[in-house]
PDB file of C-alpha atoms in Angstrom:
ATOM      1  CA  UNK A 275      21.885 -27.280 -80.978  1.00 37.00           C
ATOM      2  CA  UNK A 276      19.210 -28.331 -83.884  1.00 42.00           C
ATOM      3  CA  UNK A 277      18.927 -31.304 -85.229  1.00 42.00           C
ATOM      4  CA  UNK A 278      17.285 -32.335 -88.442  1.00 48.00           C
ATOM      5  CA  UNK A 279      14.394 -33.132 -87.026  1.00 48.00           C
ATOM      6  CA  UNK A 280      13.651 -30.180 -84.143  1.00 66.00           C
ATOM      7  CA  UNK A 281      14.883 -27.331 -86.322  1.00 70.00           C
ATOM      8  CA  UNK A 282      11.183 -26.418 -87.177  1.00 64.00           C
ATOM      9  CA  UNK A 283      10.255 -26.298 -83.429  1.00 69.00           C
ATOM     10  CA  UNK A 284      12.239 -23.383 -83.006  1.00 81.00           C
ATOM     11  CA  UNK A 285      10.054 -20.175 -83.727  1.00 90.00           C
ATOM     12  CA  UNK A 286      10.464 -17.993 -86.627  1.00 97.00           C
ATOM     13  CA  UNK A 287      11.934 -14.537 -85.323  1.00 97.00           C
ATOM     14  CA  UNK A 288      13.323 -13.447 -88.157  1.00 98.00           C
ATOM     15  CA  UNK A 289      10.537 -11.064 -90.336  1.00 98.00           C
ATOM     16  CA  UNK A 290       9.657 -12.292 -93.809  1.00 98.00           C
ATOM     17  CA  UNK A 291       9.114  -9.857 -97.615  1.00 99.00           C
ATOM     18  CA  UNK A 292       7.166 -11.013 -99.709  1.00 98.00           C
ATOM     19  CA  UNK A 293       6.816  -9.122-103.064  1.00 98.00           C
ATOM     20  CA  UNK A 294       4.109  -9.751-105.085  1.00 98.00           C
ATOM     21  CA  UNK A 295       2.523  -8.016-108.349  1.00 98.00           C
ATOM     22  CA  UNK A 296      -0.296  -9.663-110.343  1.00 97.00           C
ATOM     23  CA  UNK A 297      -0.184 -13.012-109.997  1.00 96.00           C
ATOM     24  CA  UNK A 298      -2.383 -14.815-107.497  1.00 97.00           C
ATOM     25  CA  UNK A 299      -1.728 -18.203-108.516  1.00 96.00           C
ATOM     26  CA  UNK A 300       2.094 -17.598-107.823  1.00 96.00           C
ATOM     27  CA  UNK A 301       1.839 -15.792-104.468  1.00 98.00           C
ATOM     28  CA  UNK A 302      -0.731 -18.546-103.181  1.00 98.00           C
ATOM     29  CA  UNK A 303       1.826 -21.283-103.801  1.00 97.00           C
ATOM     30  CA  UNK A 304       4.468 -19.158-101.766  1.00 98.00           C
ATOM     31  CA  UNK A 305       2.236 -18.266 -99.275  1.00 98.00           C
ATOM     32  CA  UNK A 306       1.233 -21.953 -98.484  1.00 98.00           C
ATOM     33  CA  UNK A 307       5.093 -22.426 -97.847  1.00 97.00           C
ATOM     34  CA  UNK A 308       4.972 -19.637 -95.558  1.00 98.00           C
ATOM     35  CA  UNK A 309       2.368 -20.551 -93.569  1.00 98.00           C
ATOM     36  CA  UNK A 310       3.407 -23.507 -92.615  1.00 97.00           C
ATOM     37  CA  UNK A 311       6.627 -21.889 -91.093  1.00 97.00           C
ATOM     38  CA  UNK A 312       4.416 -19.237 -89.374  1.00 97.00           C
ATOM     39  CA  UNK A 313       6.908 -15.966 -89.315  1.00 98.00           C
ATOM     40  CA  UNK A 314       6.303 -14.000 -86.142  1.00 98.00           C
ATOM     41  CA  UNK A 315       6.456 -11.093 -88.845  1.00 98.00           C
ATOM     42  CA  UNK A 316       5.187 -10.668 -92.301  1.00 98.00           C
ATOM     43  CA  UNK A 317       5.486  -7.347 -94.892  1.00 98.00           C
ATOM     44  CA  UNK A 318       4.028  -7.546 -98.144  1.00 98.00           C
ATOM     45  CA  UNK A 319       4.639  -5.084-100.759  1.00 98.00           C
ATOM     46  CA  UNK A 320       2.702  -5.053-104.046  1.00 98.00           C
ATOM     47  CA  UNK A 321       3.268  -2.642-107.200  1.00 98.00           C
ATOM     48  CA  UNK A 322       0.289  -1.065-108.738  1.00 98.00           C
ATOM     49  CA  UNK A 323      -1.347  -1.982-112.040  1.00 98.00           C
ATOM     50  CA  UNK A 324       0.390  -0.786-115.155  1.00 97.00           C
ATOM     51  CA  UNK A 325      -0.923   1.691-117.345  1.00 95.00           C
ATOM     52  CA  UNK A 326      -2.158   0.250-120.844  1.00 95.00           C
ATOM     53  CA  UNK A 327      -2.895  -3.315-118.726  1.00 95.00           C
ATOM     54  CA  UNK A 328      -6.745  -3.467-118.705  1.00 95.00           C
ATOM     55  CA  UNK A 329      -6.649  -7.001-116.463  1.00 97.00           C
ATOM     56  CA  UNK A 330      -4.066  -5.500-114.497  1.00 97.00           C
ATOM     57  CA  UNK A 331      -6.479  -3.978-111.639  1.00 97.00           C
ATOM     58  CA  UNK A 332      -8.321  -7.137-111.097  1.00 98.00           C
ATOM     59  CA  UNK A 333      -5.302  -9.459-110.921  1.00 98.00           C
ATOM     60  CA  UNK A 334      -3.725  -7.094-108.739  1.00 98.00           C
ATOM     61  CA  UNK A 335      -6.403  -7.431-106.308  1.00 98.00           C
ATOM     62  CA  UNK A 336      -6.525 -10.914-106.636  1.00 98.00           C
ATOM     63  CA  UNK A 337      -3.000 -11.378-105.657  1.00 98.00           C
ATOM     64  CA  UNK A 338      -3.407  -8.755-102.745  1.00 98.00           C
ATOM     65  CA  UNK A 339      -6.799 -10.907-101.660  1.00 98.00           C
ATOM     66  CA  UNK A 340      -4.367 -13.878-101.324  1.00 98.00           C
ATOM     67  CA  UNK A 341      -2.387 -12.180 -98.100  1.00 98.00           C
ATOM     68  CA  UNK A 342      -5.856 -12.089 -96.183  1.00 98.00           C
ATOM     69  CA  UNK A 343      -5.705 -16.159 -95.738  1.00 98.00           C
ATOM     70  CA  UNK A 344      -2.970 -15.232 -93.229  1.00 98.00           C
ATOM     71  CA  UNK A 345      -4.535 -17.047 -89.928  1.00 96.00           C
ATOM     72  CA  UNK A 346      -1.382 -17.695 -87.586  1.00 97.00           C
ATOM     73  CA  UNK A 347      -0.080 -15.457 -84.968  1.00 97.00           C
ATOM     74  CA  UNK A 348       1.671 -12.799 -87.142  1.00 97.00           C
ATOM     75  CA  UNK A 349       2.225  -8.957 -87.308  1.00 98.00           C
ATOM     76  CA  UNK A 350       1.021  -7.973 -90.851  1.00 98.00           C
ATOM     77  CA  UNK A 351       2.322  -5.061 -92.471  1.00 98.00           C
ATOM     78  CA  UNK A 352       1.309  -4.021 -95.903  1.00 98.00           C
ATOM     79  CA  UNK A 353       3.016  -1.301 -98.855  1.00 98.00           C
ATOM     80  CA  UNK A 354       0.541  -1.330-101.312  1.00 98.00           C
ATOM     81  CA  UNK A 355       1.217   0.918-104.294  1.00 98.00           C
ATOM     82  CA  UNK A 356      -1.150   2.373-106.342  1.00 97.00           C
ATOM     83  CA  UNK A 357       0.437   3.153-109.034  1.00 97.00           C
ATOM     84  CA  UNK A 358       2.911   0.885-111.246  1.00 97.00           C
ATOM     85  CA  UNK A 359       6.337   1.876-110.275  1.00 97.00           C
ATOM     86  CA  UNK A 360       7.819  -1.304-112.243  1.00 96.00           C
ATOM     87  CA  UNK A 361       9.871  -4.531-111.530  1.00 95.00           C
ATOM     88  CA  UNK A 362      13.231  -2.796-110.628  1.00 97.00           C
ATOM     89  CA  UNK A 363      12.002   0.612-108.574  1.00 97.00           C
ATOM     90  CA  UNK A 364       8.954  -1.589-106.691  1.00 98.00           C
ATOM     91  CA  UNK A 365      11.160  -4.161-105.221  1.00 98.00           C
ATOM     92  CA  UNK A 366      14.328  -2.440-104.182  1.00 98.00           C
ATOM     93  CA  UNK A 367      11.984   0.416-102.928  1.00 98.00           C
ATOM     94  CA  UNK A 368       9.853  -2.671-100.665  1.00 98.00           C
ATOM     95  CA  UNK A 369      13.462  -3.978 -99.730  1.00 98.00           C
ATOM     96  CA  UNK A 370      14.379  -0.906 -98.248  1.00 98.00           C
ATOM     97  CA  UNK A 371      10.853  -0.231 -96.578  1.00 98.00           C
ATOM     98  CA  UNK A 372      11.432  -3.421 -94.529  1.00 98.00           C
ATOM     99  CA  UNK A 373      15.224  -2.494 -93.574  1.00 98.00           C
ATOM    100  CA  UNK A 374      13.598   0.908 -92.612  1.00 98.00           C
ATOM    101  CA  UNK A 375      11.669  -1.199 -89.921  1.00 98.00           C
ATOM    102  CA  UNK A 376      14.129  -4.470 -89.283  1.00 98.00           C
ATOM    103  CA  UNK A 377      17.678  -5.312 -88.851  1.00 98.00           C
ATOM    104  CA  UNK A 378      17.376  -8.789 -90.670  1.00 98.00           C
ATOM    105  CA  UNK A 379      14.860  -9.991 -93.174  1.00 98.00           C
ATOM    106  CA  UNK A 380      13.897 -12.814 -95.510  1.00 99.00           C
ATOM    107  CA  UNK A 381      13.455 -11.753 -99.210  1.00 98.00           C
ATOM    108  CA  UNK A 382      10.766 -13.471-101.434  1.00 98.00           C
ATOM    109  CA  UNK A 383       9.250 -12.783-104.795  1.00 97.00           C
ATOM    110  CA  UNK A 384       5.786 -13.991-105.412  1.00 96.00           C
ATOM    111  CA  UNK A 385       7.290 -16.919-107.879  1.00 95.00           C
ATOM    112  CA  UNK A 386       9.727 -17.980-105.802  1.00 97.00           C
ATOM    113  CA  UNK A 387       8.832 -21.129-103.347  1.00 97.00           C
ATOM    114  CA  UNK A 388      11.057 -22.045-100.640  1.00 98.00           C
ATOM    115  CA  UNK A 389      11.689 -25.073 -98.460  1.00 98.00           C
ATOM    116  CA  UNK A 390      10.676 -24.977 -94.779  1.00 97.00           C
ATOM    117  CA  UNK A 391      14.339 -25.364 -93.798  1.00 98.00           C
ATOM    118  CA  UNK A 392      15.076 -22.456 -95.941  1.00 98.00           C
ATOM    119  CA  UNK A 393      13.559 -19.905 -93.067  1.00 98.00           C
ATOM    120  CA  UNK A 394      15.811 -21.626 -90.487  1.00 98.00           C
ATOM    121  CA  UNK A 395      18.975 -21.741 -92.711  1.00 98.00           C
ATOM    122  CA  UNK A 396      18.562 -18.149 -93.149  1.00 98.00           C
ATOM    123  CA  UNK A 397      18.062 -17.186 -89.552  1.00 98.00           C
ATOM    124  CA  UNK A 398      20.901 -19.251 -88.329  1.00 98.00           C
ATOM    125  CA  UNK A 399      23.228 -17.114 -90.544  1.00 98.00           C
ATOM    126  CA  UNK A 400      22.164 -14.267 -90.124  1.00 98.00           C
ATOM    127  CA  UNK A 401      22.963 -14.338 -86.600  1.00 98.00           C
ATOM    128  CA  UNK A 402      25.872 -15.991 -87.194  1.00 98.00           C
ATOM    129  CA  UNK A 403      27.586 -13.692 -89.312  1.00 98.00           C
ATOM    130  CA  UNK A 404      25.382 -10.299 -87.996  1.00 98.00           C
ATOM    131  CA  UNK A 405      28.576  -8.653 -87.046  1.00 98.00           C
ATOM    132  CA  UNK A 406      30.870  -9.719 -90.166  1.00 98.00           C
ATOM    133  CA  UNK A 407      30.580  -7.076 -92.804  1.00 98.00           C
ATOM    134  CA  UNK A 408      32.581  -9.239 -95.130  1.00 98.00           C
ATOM    135  CA  UNK A 409      28.970 -11.529 -95.737  1.00 98.00           C
ATOM    136  CA  UNK A 410      26.554  -9.083 -97.242  1.00 98.00           C
ATOM    137  CA  UNK A 411      24.005 -11.979 -98.707  1.00 98.00           C
ATOM    138  CA  UNK A 412      22.445 -15.165 -97.924  1.00 98.00           C
ATOM    139  CA  UNK A 413      21.300 -17.185-101.052  1.00 98.00           C
ATOM    140  CA  UNK A 414      18.348 -19.812-101.239  1.00 98.00           C
ATOM    141  CA  UNK A 415      19.980 -21.042-104.367  1.00 97.00           C
ATOM    142  CA  UNK A 416      22.390 -23.529-105.669  1.00 97.00           C
ATOM    143  CA  UNK A 417      22.600 -24.281-109.407  1.00 94.00           C
ATOM    144  CA  UNK A 418      25.834 -26.914-109.277  1.00 94.00           C
ATOM    145  CA  UNK A 419      23.167 -29.740-109.809  1.00 89.00           C
ATOM    146  CA  UNK A 420      24.727 -32.076-106.844  1.00 89.00           C
ATOM    147  CA  UNK A 421      28.305 -31.091-107.380  1.00 90.00           C
ATOM    148  CA  UNK A 422      30.323 -29.908-104.236  1.00 93.00           C
ATOM    149  CA  UNK A 423      33.665 -29.074-103.317  1.00 93.00           C
ATOM    150  CA  UNK A 424      34.067 -29.261-100.027  1.00 94.00           C
ATOM    151  CA  UNK A 425      30.720 -31.610 -98.574  1.00 95.00           C
ATOM    152  CA  UNK A 426      32.212 -31.016 -95.083  1.00 97.00           C
ATOM    153  CA  UNK A 427      30.167 -28.100 -94.541  1.00 98.00           C
ATOM    154  CA  UNK A 428      26.656 -27.014 -95.277  1.00 98.00           C
ATOM    155  CA  UNK A 429      27.638 -23.757 -97.318  1.00 98.00           C
ATOM    156  CA  UNK A 430      30.384 -22.027 -99.091  1.00 98.00           C
ATOM    157  CA  UNK A 431      31.128 -18.490 -99.508  1.00 98.00           C
ATOM    158  CA  UNK A 432      30.780 -16.829-103.308  1.00 98.00           C
ATOM    159  CA  UNK A 433      31.098 -13.698-104.620  1.00 96.00           C
ATOM    160  CA  UNK A 434      27.781 -14.006-107.002  1.00 95.00           C
ATOM    161  CA  UNK A 435      24.407 -13.230-105.917  1.00 96.00           C
ATOM    162  CA  UNK A 436      21.355 -15.174-106.637  1.00 95.00           C
ATOM    163  CA  UNK A 437      18.218 -13.421-105.326  1.00 96.00           C
ATOM    164  CA  UNK A 438      15.626 -16.192-105.994  1.00 96.00           C
ATOM    165  CA  UNK A 439      14.910 -16.059-101.791  1.00 98.00           C
ATOM    166  CA  UNK A 440      17.440 -14.710 -99.778  1.00 98.00           C
ATOM    167  CA  UNK A 441      18.152 -12.693 -96.661  1.00 98.00           C
ATOM    168  CA  UNK A 442      20.288 -10.046 -95.718  1.00 99.00           C
ATOM    169  CA  UNK A 443      21.011  -7.580 -92.651  1.00 99.00           C
ATOM    170  CA  UNK A 444      20.357  -3.561 -92.857  1.00 98.00           C
ATOM    171  CA  UNK A 445      23.919  -3.026 -92.768  1.00 98.00           C
ATOM    172  CA  UNK A 446      24.289  -4.664 -96.226  1.00 98.00           C
ATOM    173  CA  UNK A 447      21.128  -2.904 -97.848  1.00 98.00           C
ATOM    174  CA  UNK A 448      21.821   0.500 -96.552  1.00 98.00           C
ATOM    175  CA  UNK A 449      25.197  -0.022 -99.407  1.00 98.00           C
ATOM    176  CA  UNK A 450      22.417  -0.377-101.931  1.00 98.00           C
ATOM    177  CA  UNK A 451      22.321   2.564-104.744  1.00 98.00           C
ATOM    178  CA  UNK A 452      19.529   2.035-107.352  1.00 98.00           C
ATOM    179  CA  UNK A 453      21.572   4.012-109.864  1.00 98.00           C
ATOM    180  CA  UNK A 454      25.197   2.857-109.799  1.00 98.00           C
ATOM    181  CA  UNK A 455      26.716   5.816-108.879  1.00 97.00           C
ATOM    182  CA  UNK A 456      29.735   4.658-108.547  1.00 97.00           C
ATOM    183  CA  UNK A 457      30.176   2.316-111.658  1.00 98.00           C
ATOM    184  CA  UNK A 458      31.965   4.712-113.716  1.00 97.00           C
ATOM    185  CA  UNK A 459      34.972   5.488-111.594  1.00 97.00           C
ATOM    186  CA  UNK A 460      35.714   2.173-110.472  1.00 97.00           C
ATOM    187  CA  UNK A 461      35.350   0.792-114.006  1.00 96.00           C
ATOM    188  CA  UNK A 462      37.613   4.016-115.590  1.00 96.00           C
ATOM    189  CA  UNK A 463      40.179   3.502-112.510  1.00 97.00           C
ATOM    190  CA  UNK A 464      40.159  -0.545-112.567  1.00 96.00           C
ATOM    191  CA  UNK A 465      39.159  -1.176-109.291  1.00 96.00           C
ATOM    192  CA  UNK A 466      37.287  -4.108-110.713  1.00 95.00           C
ATOM    193  CA  UNK A 467      40.066  -5.622-112.187  1.00 92.00           C
ATOM    194  CA  UNK A 468      40.589  -8.927-110.829  1.00 90.00           C
ATOM    195  CA  UNK A 469      37.557  -9.434-108.971  1.00 94.00           C
ATOM    196  CA  UNK A 470      36.419 -11.775-111.846  1.00 95.00           C
ATOM    197  CA  UNK A 471      37.394 -15.630-113.076  1.00 95.00           C
ATOM    198  CA  UNK A 472      38.639 -14.062-116.189  1.00 95.00           C
ATOM    199  CA  UNK A 473      37.989 -11.933-118.907  1.00 95.00           C
ATOM    200  CA  UNK A 474      34.913 -13.402-120.323  1.00 94.00           C
ATOM    201  CA  UNK A 475      33.376 -13.488-116.758  1.00 95.00           C
ATOM    202  CA  UNK A 476      34.276  -9.935-116.804  1.00 96.00           C
ATOM    203  CA  UNK A 477      33.359  -8.693-119.730  1.00 95.00           C
ATOM    204  CA  UNK A 478      29.658 -10.957-119.289  1.00 95.00           C
ATOM    205  CA  UNK A 479      29.392  -8.927-115.938  1.00 95.00           C
ATOM    206  CA  UNK A 480      30.028  -5.688-116.661  1.00 96.00           C
ATOM    207  CA  UNK A 481      27.938  -5.575-119.710  1.00 96.00           C
ATOM    208  CA  UNK A 482      24.705  -6.487-117.485  1.00 96.00           C
ATOM    209  CA  UNK A 483      25.544  -3.702-115.362  1.00 97.00           C
ATOM    210  CA  UNK A 484      26.157  -0.963-118.429  1.00 97.00           C
ATOM    211  CA  UNK A 485      22.953  -2.277-119.666  1.00 96.00           C
ATOM    212  CA  UNK A 486      21.593  -1.523-116.500  1.00 97.00           C
ATOM    213  CA  UNK A 487      23.052   1.564-116.264  1.00 97.00           C
ATOM    214  CA  UNK A 488      21.776   2.527-120.002  1.00 96.00           C
ATOM    215  CA  UNK A 489      18.189   1.535-119.093  1.00 95.00           C
ATOM    216  CA  UNK A 490      17.714   3.240-115.551  1.00 94.00           C
ATOM    217  CA  UNK A 491      15.154   5.145-116.547  1.00 91.00           C
ATOM    218  CA  UNK A 492      13.011   2.144-117.376  1.00 92.00           C
ATOM    219  CA  UNK A 493      13.277   0.778-114.029  1.00 90.00           C
ATOM    220  CA  UNK A 494      12.451  -3.038-114.593  1.00 93.00           C
ATOM    221  CA  UNK A 495      16.043  -3.891-113.028  1.00 96.00           C
ATOM    222  CA  UNK A 496      17.265  -3.858-109.080  1.00 98.00           C
ATOM    223  CA  UNK A 497      19.414  -6.913-108.676  1.00 97.00           C
ATOM    224  CA  UNK A 498      22.251  -6.243-110.910  1.00 97.00           C
ATOM    225  CA  UNK A 499      22.574  -3.182-108.676  1.00 98.00           C
ATOM    226  CA  UNK A 500      22.550  -5.136-105.615  1.00 98.00           C
ATOM    227  CA  UNK A 501      25.466  -7.422-107.293  1.00 97.00           C
ATOM    228  CA  UNK A 502      27.376  -4.704-108.220  1.00 98.00           C
ATOM    229  CA  UNK A 503      26.894  -3.696-104.340  1.00 98.00           C
ATOM    230  CA  UNK A 504      28.234  -6.837-103.657  1.00 98.00           C
ATOM    231  CA  UNK A 505      31.214  -6.029-105.454  1.00 96.00           C
ATOM    232  CA  UNK A 506      32.276  -2.763-104.822  1.00 97.00           C
ATOM    233  CA  UNK A 507      32.255  -3.804-101.030  1.00 98.00           C
ATOM    234  CA  UNK A 508      34.444  -6.648-101.566  1.00 97.00           C
ATOM    235  CA  UNK A 509      31.553  -8.884-100.393  1.00 98.00           C
ATOM    236  CA  UNK A 510      30.534 -12.012 -99.691  1.00 98.00           C
ATOM    237  CA  UNK A 511      27.336 -14.335-100.399  1.00 98.00           C
ATOM    238  CA  UNK A 512      26.737 -17.611 -98.776  1.00 98.00           C
ATOM    239  CA  UNK A 513      25.312 -20.781-101.173  1.00 98.00           C
ATOM    240  CA  UNK A 514      23.779 -23.543 -99.393  1.00 98.00           C
ATOM    241  CA  UNK A 515      25.282 -26.948-100.451  1.00 98.00           C
ATOM    242  CA  UNK A 516      21.603 -27.839-102.089  1.00 97.00           C
ATOM    243  CA  UNK A 517      19.285 -25.786-103.993  1.00 97.00           C
ATOM    244  CA  UNK A 518      16.227 -24.182-101.461  1.00 98.00           C
ATOM    245  CA  UNK A 519      14.108 -22.581-103.331  1.00 97.00           C
ATOM    246  CA  UNK A 520      12.329 -23.191-106.677  1.00 96.00           C
ATOM    247  CA  UNK A 521      11.130 -20.558-109.351  1.00 94.00           C
ATOM    248  CA  UNK A 522       8.271 -21.338-110.585  1.00 94.00           C
ATOM    249  CA  UNK A 523       7.720 -18.033-112.672  1.00 82.00           C
ATOM    250  CA  UNK A 524       8.762 -19.155-115.847  1.00 60.00           C
ATOM    251  CA  UNK A 525       6.423 -18.643-118.983  1.00 60.00           C
ATOM    252  CA  UNK A 526       4.808 -15.962-120.788  1.00 59.00           C
ATOM    253  CA  UNK A 527       3.473 -13.925-117.980  1.00 60.00           C
ATOM    254  CA  UNK A 528       7.031 -13.402-116.672  1.00 44.00           C
ATOM    255  CA  UNK A 529       8.973 -10.028-116.937  1.00 55.00           C
ATOM    256  CA  UNK A 530      12.313 -11.813-117.407  1.00 45.00           C
ATOM    257  CA  UNK A 531      11.827 -14.890-117.299  1.00 47.00           C
ATOM    258  CA  UNK A 532      10.486 -16.025-120.184  1.00 44.00           C
ATOM    259  CA  UNK A 533      12.405 -19.126-121.281  1.00 45.00           C
ATOM    260  CA  UNK A 534      11.038 -22.329-120.010  1.00 57.00           C
ATOM    261  CA  UNK A 535      13.564 -24.193-121.283  1.00 58.00           C
ATOM    262  CA  UNK A 536      16.460 -22.630-119.007  1.00 64.00           C
ATOM    263  CA  UNK A 537      17.497 -25.530-116.399  1.00 75.00           C
ATOM    264  CA  UNK A 538      17.027 -23.054-113.503  1.00 67.00           C
ATOM    265  CA  UNK A 539      12.919 -23.336-114.132  1.00 74.00           C
ATOM    266  CA  UNK A 540      13.230 -27.364-113.623  1.00 81.00           C
ATOM    267  CA  UNK A 541      14.940 -27.297-110.146  1.00 89.00           C
ATOM    268  CA  UNK A 542      13.531 -27.809-107.460  1.00 92.00           C
ATOM    269  CA  UNK A 543      13.727 -26.929-103.839  1.00 95.00           C
ATOM    270  CA  UNK A 544      14.838 -29.339-101.580  1.00 97.00           C
ATOM    271  CA  UNK A 545      15.714 -29.528 -97.562  1.00 98.00           C
ATOM    272  CA  UNK A 546      19.157 -28.460 -96.247  1.00 98.00           C
ATOM    273  CA  UNK A 547      20.258 -30.804 -92.754  1.00 97.00           C
ATOM    274  CA  UNK A 548      20.846 -29.140 -89.725  1.00 97.00           C
ATOM    275  CA  UNK A 549      23.034 -29.139 -87.086  1.00 97.00           C
ATOM    276  CA  UNK A 550      24.250 -27.232 -90.107  1.00 98.00           C
ATOM    277  CA  UNK A 551      27.673 -27.698 -90.635  1.00 98.00           C
ATOM    278  CA  UNK A 552      29.726 -23.907 -90.457  1.00 98.00           C
ATOM    279  CA  UNK A 553      33.020 -23.403 -92.323  1.00 98.00           C
ATOM    280  CA  UNK A 554      36.328 -22.917 -89.956  1.00 96.00           C
ATOM    281  CA  UNK A 555      36.953 -19.835 -92.250  1.00 97.00           C
ATOM    282  CA  UNK A 556      35.541 -16.893 -94.471  1.00 98.00           C
ATOM    283  CA  UNK A 557      37.309 -17.319 -97.820  1.00 98.00           C
ATOM    284  CA  UNK A 558      35.644 -17.088-101.202  1.00 97.00           C
ATOM    285  CA  UNK A 559      35.235 -20.509-102.858  1.00 97.00           C
ATOM    286  CA  UNK A 560      36.300 -19.433-106.620  1.00 96.00           C
ATOM    287  CA  UNK A 561      36.291 -23.159-108.001  1.00 97.00           C
ATOM    288  CA  UNK A 562      32.498 -23.513-107.129  1.00 97.00           C
ATOM    289  CA  UNK A 563      32.218 -19.998-108.708  1.00 97.00           C
ATOM    290  CA  UNK A 564      33.907 -21.422-112.108  1.00 96.00           C
ATOM    291  CA  UNK A 565      32.093 -24.061-112.249  1.00 95.00           C
ATOM    292  CA  UNK A 566      28.782 -22.003-111.317  1.00 94.00           C
ATOM    293  CA  UNK A 567      29.458 -19.575-114.174  1.00 94.00           C
ATOM    294  CA  UNK A 568      30.428 -22.088-117.137  1.00 94.00           C
ATOM    295  CA  UNK A 569      27.315 -23.912-116.185  1.00 91.00           C
ATOM    296  CA  UNK A 570      25.053 -20.913-116.603  1.00 90.00           C
ATOM    297  CA  UNK A 571      26.368 -20.237-119.632  1.00 92.00           C
ATOM    298  CA  UNK A 572      26.112 -23.250-120.984  1.00 89.00           C
ATOM    299  CA  UNK A 573      22.658 -23.338-119.936  1.00 84.00           C
ATOM    300  CA  UNK A 574      22.061 -19.908-121.398  1.00 75.00           C
ATOM    301  CA  UNK A 575      22.944 -21.105-124.569  1.00 78.00           C
ATOM    302  CA  UNK A 576      21.115 -24.784-124.624  1.00 70.00           C
ATOM    303  CA  UNK A 577      18.270 -22.504-123.307  1.00 68.00           C
ATOM    304  CA  UNK A 578      17.980 -20.539-126.566  1.00 70.00           C
ATOM    305  CA  UNK A 579      18.741 -23.252-128.582  1.00 70.00           C
ATOM    306  CA  UNK A 580      15.939 -25.046-127.533  1.00 64.00           C
ATOM    307  CA  UNK A 581      13.508 -22.366-127.649  1.00 63.00           C
ATOM    308  CA  UNK A 582      14.360 -21.127-131.416  1.00 65.00           C
ATOM    309  CA  UNK A 583      13.679 -24.791-132.666  1.00 64.00           C
ATOM    310  CA  UNK A 584      11.068 -26.252-129.737  1.00 65.00           C
ATOM    311  CA  UNK A 585      12.912 -28.934-128.948  1.00 49.00           C
ATOM    312  CA  UNK A 586      14.976 -30.758-126.512  1.00 50.00           C
ATOM    313  CA  UNK A 587      18.500 -31.243-127.818  1.00 48.00           C
TER     314      UNK A 587
END
């Protein structure tokens, strides 16, 4: 059994997918952390330059050049796009590409800096739950600010997807549908009733999915589709007891994470203790989900006010 001091002595056999675009500085920080754990396989997918953005060609080339720094014994596979697919199609097709070759994978984008223990957390749980189709997603994110319902265990089960550093299986990803083809039937026939904590959360979550459907042609979102995949298959997501991945991509050059006043922009990555303390059950923790949703709503409202008035409340 691994201990808190020797888990990193285990080889990292799980393939890692790094999704990049045009930010060499953030890509460098993520690769530096990947270098510390030396995975045996590294997949790198890069979207192409955007039409009409004069600096993109150079910036994309600079980000791709960072990958040339891989200096450990590692099989590197690349998917470098010539055309720009957008920040929805490009990541989702990159994940599909990964699972055309692998049964499991750890997925990082170019602004998600993981702790070292994140990789072994994912690897151990990918093995433990590989045949349990109830579990579809292993998250590196915990935004409960230290609150725990049950400190006896290293993680809990949720139905909420957080994808700033995560892992999954081919068996789960093969259920993914970028176009959300099942949504109208499930919504109209009431199959989604009871999935959410209350009517407010239902309205919020489904509005995001419907907004995604309305803007499918833009192709700039992929994670709401994955969240719906989990919902529509009664799936569960594993959430660690501490946050294992920080997002360093908040700012003006981001696509979605513009607001640097969001609480998530300040949360750093932590290490999790080994050996992992596994729950003896597989049940969604609704109380933790409720606290997370309420905290997220408060944070979004606060961040908007801070951005509007540009001061700390």
